Coordinates of C-alpha atoms in Angstrom, one line a residue:
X1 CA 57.5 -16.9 51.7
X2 CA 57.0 -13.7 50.1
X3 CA 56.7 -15.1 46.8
X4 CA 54.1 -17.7 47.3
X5 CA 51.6 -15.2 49.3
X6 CA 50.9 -13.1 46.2
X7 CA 50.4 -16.2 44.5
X8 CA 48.0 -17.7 47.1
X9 CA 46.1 -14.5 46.9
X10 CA 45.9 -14.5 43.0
X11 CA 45.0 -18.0 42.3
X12 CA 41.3 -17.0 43.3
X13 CA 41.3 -14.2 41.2
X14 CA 42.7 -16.0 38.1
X15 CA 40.2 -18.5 38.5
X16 CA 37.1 -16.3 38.9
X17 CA 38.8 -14.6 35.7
X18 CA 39.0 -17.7 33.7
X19 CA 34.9 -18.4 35.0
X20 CA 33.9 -15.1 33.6
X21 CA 35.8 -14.9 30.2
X22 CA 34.4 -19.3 29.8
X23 CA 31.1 -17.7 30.4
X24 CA 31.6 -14.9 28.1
X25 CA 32.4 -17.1 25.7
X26 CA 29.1 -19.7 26.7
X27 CA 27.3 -16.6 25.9
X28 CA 28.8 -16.0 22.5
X29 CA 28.1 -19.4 20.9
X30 CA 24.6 -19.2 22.2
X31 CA 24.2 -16.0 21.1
X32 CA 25.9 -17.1 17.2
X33 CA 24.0 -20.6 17.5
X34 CA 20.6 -18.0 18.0
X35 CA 21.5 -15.8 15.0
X36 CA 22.0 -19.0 13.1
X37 CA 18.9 -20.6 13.7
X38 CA 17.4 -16.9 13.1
X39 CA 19.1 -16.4 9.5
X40 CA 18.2 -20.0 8.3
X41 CA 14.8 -19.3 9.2
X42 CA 14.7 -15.9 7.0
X43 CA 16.2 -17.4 4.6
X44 CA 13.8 -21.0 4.5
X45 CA 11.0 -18.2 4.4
X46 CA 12.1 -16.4 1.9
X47 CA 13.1 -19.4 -0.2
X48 CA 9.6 -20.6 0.1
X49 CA 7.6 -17.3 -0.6
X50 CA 9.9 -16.8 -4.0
X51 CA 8.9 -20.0 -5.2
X52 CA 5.3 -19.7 -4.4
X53 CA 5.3 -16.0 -6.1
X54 CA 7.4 -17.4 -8.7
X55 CA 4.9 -20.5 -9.4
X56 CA 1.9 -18.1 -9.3
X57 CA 3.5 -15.9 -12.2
X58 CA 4.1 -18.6 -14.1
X59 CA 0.7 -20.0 -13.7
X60 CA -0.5 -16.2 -14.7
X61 CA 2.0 -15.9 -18.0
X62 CA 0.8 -19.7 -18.9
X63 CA -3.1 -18.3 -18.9
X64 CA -2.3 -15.9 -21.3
X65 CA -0.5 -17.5 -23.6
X66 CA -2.8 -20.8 -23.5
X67 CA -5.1 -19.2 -25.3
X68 CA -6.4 -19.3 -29.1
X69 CA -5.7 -15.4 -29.5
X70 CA -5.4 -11.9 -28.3
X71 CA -9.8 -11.4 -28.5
X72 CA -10.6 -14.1 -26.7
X73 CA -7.8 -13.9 -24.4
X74 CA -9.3 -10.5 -23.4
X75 CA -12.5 -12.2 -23.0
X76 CA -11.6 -14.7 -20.6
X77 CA -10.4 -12.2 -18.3
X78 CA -13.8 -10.5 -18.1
X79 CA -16.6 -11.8 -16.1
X80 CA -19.4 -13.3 -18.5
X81 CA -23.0 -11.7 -18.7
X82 CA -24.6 -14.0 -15.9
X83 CA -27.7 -15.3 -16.7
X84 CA -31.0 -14.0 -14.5
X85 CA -32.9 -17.0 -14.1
X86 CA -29.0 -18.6 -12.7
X87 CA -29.6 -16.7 -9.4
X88 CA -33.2 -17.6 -8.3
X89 CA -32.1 -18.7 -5.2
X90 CA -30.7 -15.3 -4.6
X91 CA -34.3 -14.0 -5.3
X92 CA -34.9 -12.6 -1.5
X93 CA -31.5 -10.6 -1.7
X94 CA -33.0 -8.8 -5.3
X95 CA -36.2 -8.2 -4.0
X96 CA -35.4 -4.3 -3.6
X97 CA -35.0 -4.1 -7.2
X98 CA -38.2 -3.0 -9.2
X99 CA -37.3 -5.9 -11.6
X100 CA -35.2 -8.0 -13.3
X101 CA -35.6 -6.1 -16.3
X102 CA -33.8 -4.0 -14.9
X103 CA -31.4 -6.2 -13.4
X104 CA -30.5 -7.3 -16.9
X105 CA -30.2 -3.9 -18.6
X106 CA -27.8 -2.7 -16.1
X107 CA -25.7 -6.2 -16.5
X108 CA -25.7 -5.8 -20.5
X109 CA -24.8 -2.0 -19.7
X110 CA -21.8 -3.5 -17.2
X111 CA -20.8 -5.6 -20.0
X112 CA -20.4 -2.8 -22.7
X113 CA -18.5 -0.6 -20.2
X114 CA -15.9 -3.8 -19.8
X115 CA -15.9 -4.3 -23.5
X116 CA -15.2 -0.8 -24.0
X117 CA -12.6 -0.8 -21.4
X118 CA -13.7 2.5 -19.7
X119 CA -12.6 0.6 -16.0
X120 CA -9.3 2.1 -17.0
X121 CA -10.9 6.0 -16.5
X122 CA -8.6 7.9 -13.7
X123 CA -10.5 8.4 -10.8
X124 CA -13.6 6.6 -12.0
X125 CA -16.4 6.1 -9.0
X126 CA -19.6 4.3 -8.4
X127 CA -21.3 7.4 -9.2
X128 CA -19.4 7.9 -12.8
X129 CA -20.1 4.4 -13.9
X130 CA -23.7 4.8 -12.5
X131 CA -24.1 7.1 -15.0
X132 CA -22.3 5.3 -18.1
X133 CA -24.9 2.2 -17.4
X134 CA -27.5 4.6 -17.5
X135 CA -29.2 3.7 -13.9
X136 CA -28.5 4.6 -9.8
X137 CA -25.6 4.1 -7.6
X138 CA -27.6 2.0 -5.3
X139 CA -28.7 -0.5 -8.2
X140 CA -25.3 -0.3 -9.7
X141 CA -23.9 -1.5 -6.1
X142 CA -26.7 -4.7 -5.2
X143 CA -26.4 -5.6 -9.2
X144 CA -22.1 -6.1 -8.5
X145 CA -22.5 -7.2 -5.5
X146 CA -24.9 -9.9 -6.5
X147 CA -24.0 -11.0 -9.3
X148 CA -20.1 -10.0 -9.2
X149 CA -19.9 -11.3 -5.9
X150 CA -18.0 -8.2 -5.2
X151 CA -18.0 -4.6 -4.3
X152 CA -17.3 -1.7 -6.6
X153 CA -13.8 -1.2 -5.3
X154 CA -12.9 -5.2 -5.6
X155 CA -14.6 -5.3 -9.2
X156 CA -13.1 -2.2 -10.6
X157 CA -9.4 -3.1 -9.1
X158 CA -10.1 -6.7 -10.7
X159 CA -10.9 -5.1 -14.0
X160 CA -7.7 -3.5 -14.6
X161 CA -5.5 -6.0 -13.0
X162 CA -6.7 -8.6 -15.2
X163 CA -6.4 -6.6 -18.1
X164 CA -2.8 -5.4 -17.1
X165 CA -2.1 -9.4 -16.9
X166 CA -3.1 -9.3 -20.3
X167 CA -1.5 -7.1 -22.1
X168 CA 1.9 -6.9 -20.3
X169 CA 2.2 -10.3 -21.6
X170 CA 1.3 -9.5 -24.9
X171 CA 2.7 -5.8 -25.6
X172 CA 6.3 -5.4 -25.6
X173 CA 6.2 -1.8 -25.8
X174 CA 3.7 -1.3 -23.0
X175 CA 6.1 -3.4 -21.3
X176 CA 8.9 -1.5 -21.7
X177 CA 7.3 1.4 -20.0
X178 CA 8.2 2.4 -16.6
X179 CA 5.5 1.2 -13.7
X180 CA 4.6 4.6 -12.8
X181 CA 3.1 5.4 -16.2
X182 CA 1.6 2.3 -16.7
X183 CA -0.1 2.2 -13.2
X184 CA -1.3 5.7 -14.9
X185 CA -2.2 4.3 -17.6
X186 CA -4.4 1.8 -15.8
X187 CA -6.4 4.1 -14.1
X188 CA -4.6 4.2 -10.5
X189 CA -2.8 7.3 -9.0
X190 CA 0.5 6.0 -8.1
X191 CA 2.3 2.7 -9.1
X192 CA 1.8 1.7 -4.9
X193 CA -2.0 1.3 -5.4
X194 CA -1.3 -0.4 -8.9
X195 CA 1.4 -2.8 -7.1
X196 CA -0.8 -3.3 -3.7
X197 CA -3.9 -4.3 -6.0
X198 CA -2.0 -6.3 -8.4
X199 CA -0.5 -8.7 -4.9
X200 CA -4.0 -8.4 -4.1
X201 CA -5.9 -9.8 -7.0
X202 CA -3.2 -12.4 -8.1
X203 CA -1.1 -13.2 -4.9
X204 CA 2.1 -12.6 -6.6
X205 CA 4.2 -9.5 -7.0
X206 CA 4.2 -7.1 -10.4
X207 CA 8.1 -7.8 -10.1
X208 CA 7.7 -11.9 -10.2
X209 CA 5.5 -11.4 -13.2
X210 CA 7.3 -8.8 -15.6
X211 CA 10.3 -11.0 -14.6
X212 CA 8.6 -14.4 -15.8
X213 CA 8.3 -12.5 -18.6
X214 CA 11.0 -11.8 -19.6
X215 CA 12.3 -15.2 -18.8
X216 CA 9.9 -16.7 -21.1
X217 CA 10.5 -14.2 -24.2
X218 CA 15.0 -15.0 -23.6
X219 CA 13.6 -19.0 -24.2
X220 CA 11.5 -18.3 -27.1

């Protein structure tokens, strides 16, 4: 009789026990089966955005090297010397302007600052290039905005990114450099800004691109 009363008694408690630790373990698997679902998502997104960066370099290496040489390749990148008489519909928006005389010096003025590749200045402004194409900063900003279709910030970042898509493809030794001096080199203060307007401009990282690079000079 004495026996079977502590065993009465503990019954109850080894069941409640045997509730708590199958719950415990209810818990765990959903917890693991949550973490699963979790990782496989990370990874499926990081799958996906390594193949889109990766396409987009290739599609950027393939641009440069598609072309008949190094001259025109530069040319490409830059935006061509729009004609006046192409944006007569846009004729209310240049109506502040005193004419399109001077629309057009400024733009053959634009053009012989991107030939001359004075975008890549450190700490150009507005102001500085106002002064380079000989006219206001006020003109200088309707005439890019016009007939860029951009601002000054947008069109100066563009300028340099395009030509640093250029010529890390085609000059080993600039290559080779390390990305803070060539984000100096460029025009920008730190290789952040360089890296942050490079994503910008081409949707893919600096890293995808220098890498398709190399890829395509080990098949060559």
């Amino acid at each position: 009789m004495s026996r079977e009363l502590p065993r009465r008694y503990d019954t109850p408690n080894l069941l409640n026990e045997k509730a708590k630790i199958i719950s415990e373990l209810e818990n765990r698997i959903i917890i693991l089966y949550f973490s699963i679902c979790i990782l496989l998502l990370v990874l499926f997104l990081y799958y996906k955005s390594e193949k889109k960066n990766k396409k987009i370099a290739q599609e950027l290496l393939q641009s440069v090297f598609h072309k008949v040489d190094a001259q025109i390749t530069k040319e490409e990148f830059k935006d061509e010397l729009p004609d006046i008489a192409h944006f007569k519909n846009t004729e209310s928006k240049i109506i502040r302007l005193t004419s399109e005389d001077i629309a057009q010096n400024i733009l053959k003025e634009l053009n012989s600052f991107e030939t001359k590749e004075l975008f890549l200045e450190k700490g150009i402004t507005l102001n500085n290039v106002a002064k380079k194409v000989k006219t206001n900063t006020r003109y200088l900003s309707e005439i890019i905005n016009i007939y860029k279709g951009k601002n000054f910030a947008t069109y100066l970042n563009d300028l340099r990114i395009d030509y640093a898509i250029n010529r890390l493809a085609t000059d080993r030794k600039f290559r080779s450099y390390k990305i803070p001096y060539i984000a100096e080199e460029l025009g920008y203060n730190n290789e952040q800004a360089f890296a942050l307007a490079f994503k910008k401009r081409t949707g893919t990282t600096l890293s995808f691109y220098l890498k398709e690079i190399e890829t395509h000079q080990i098949k060559k």
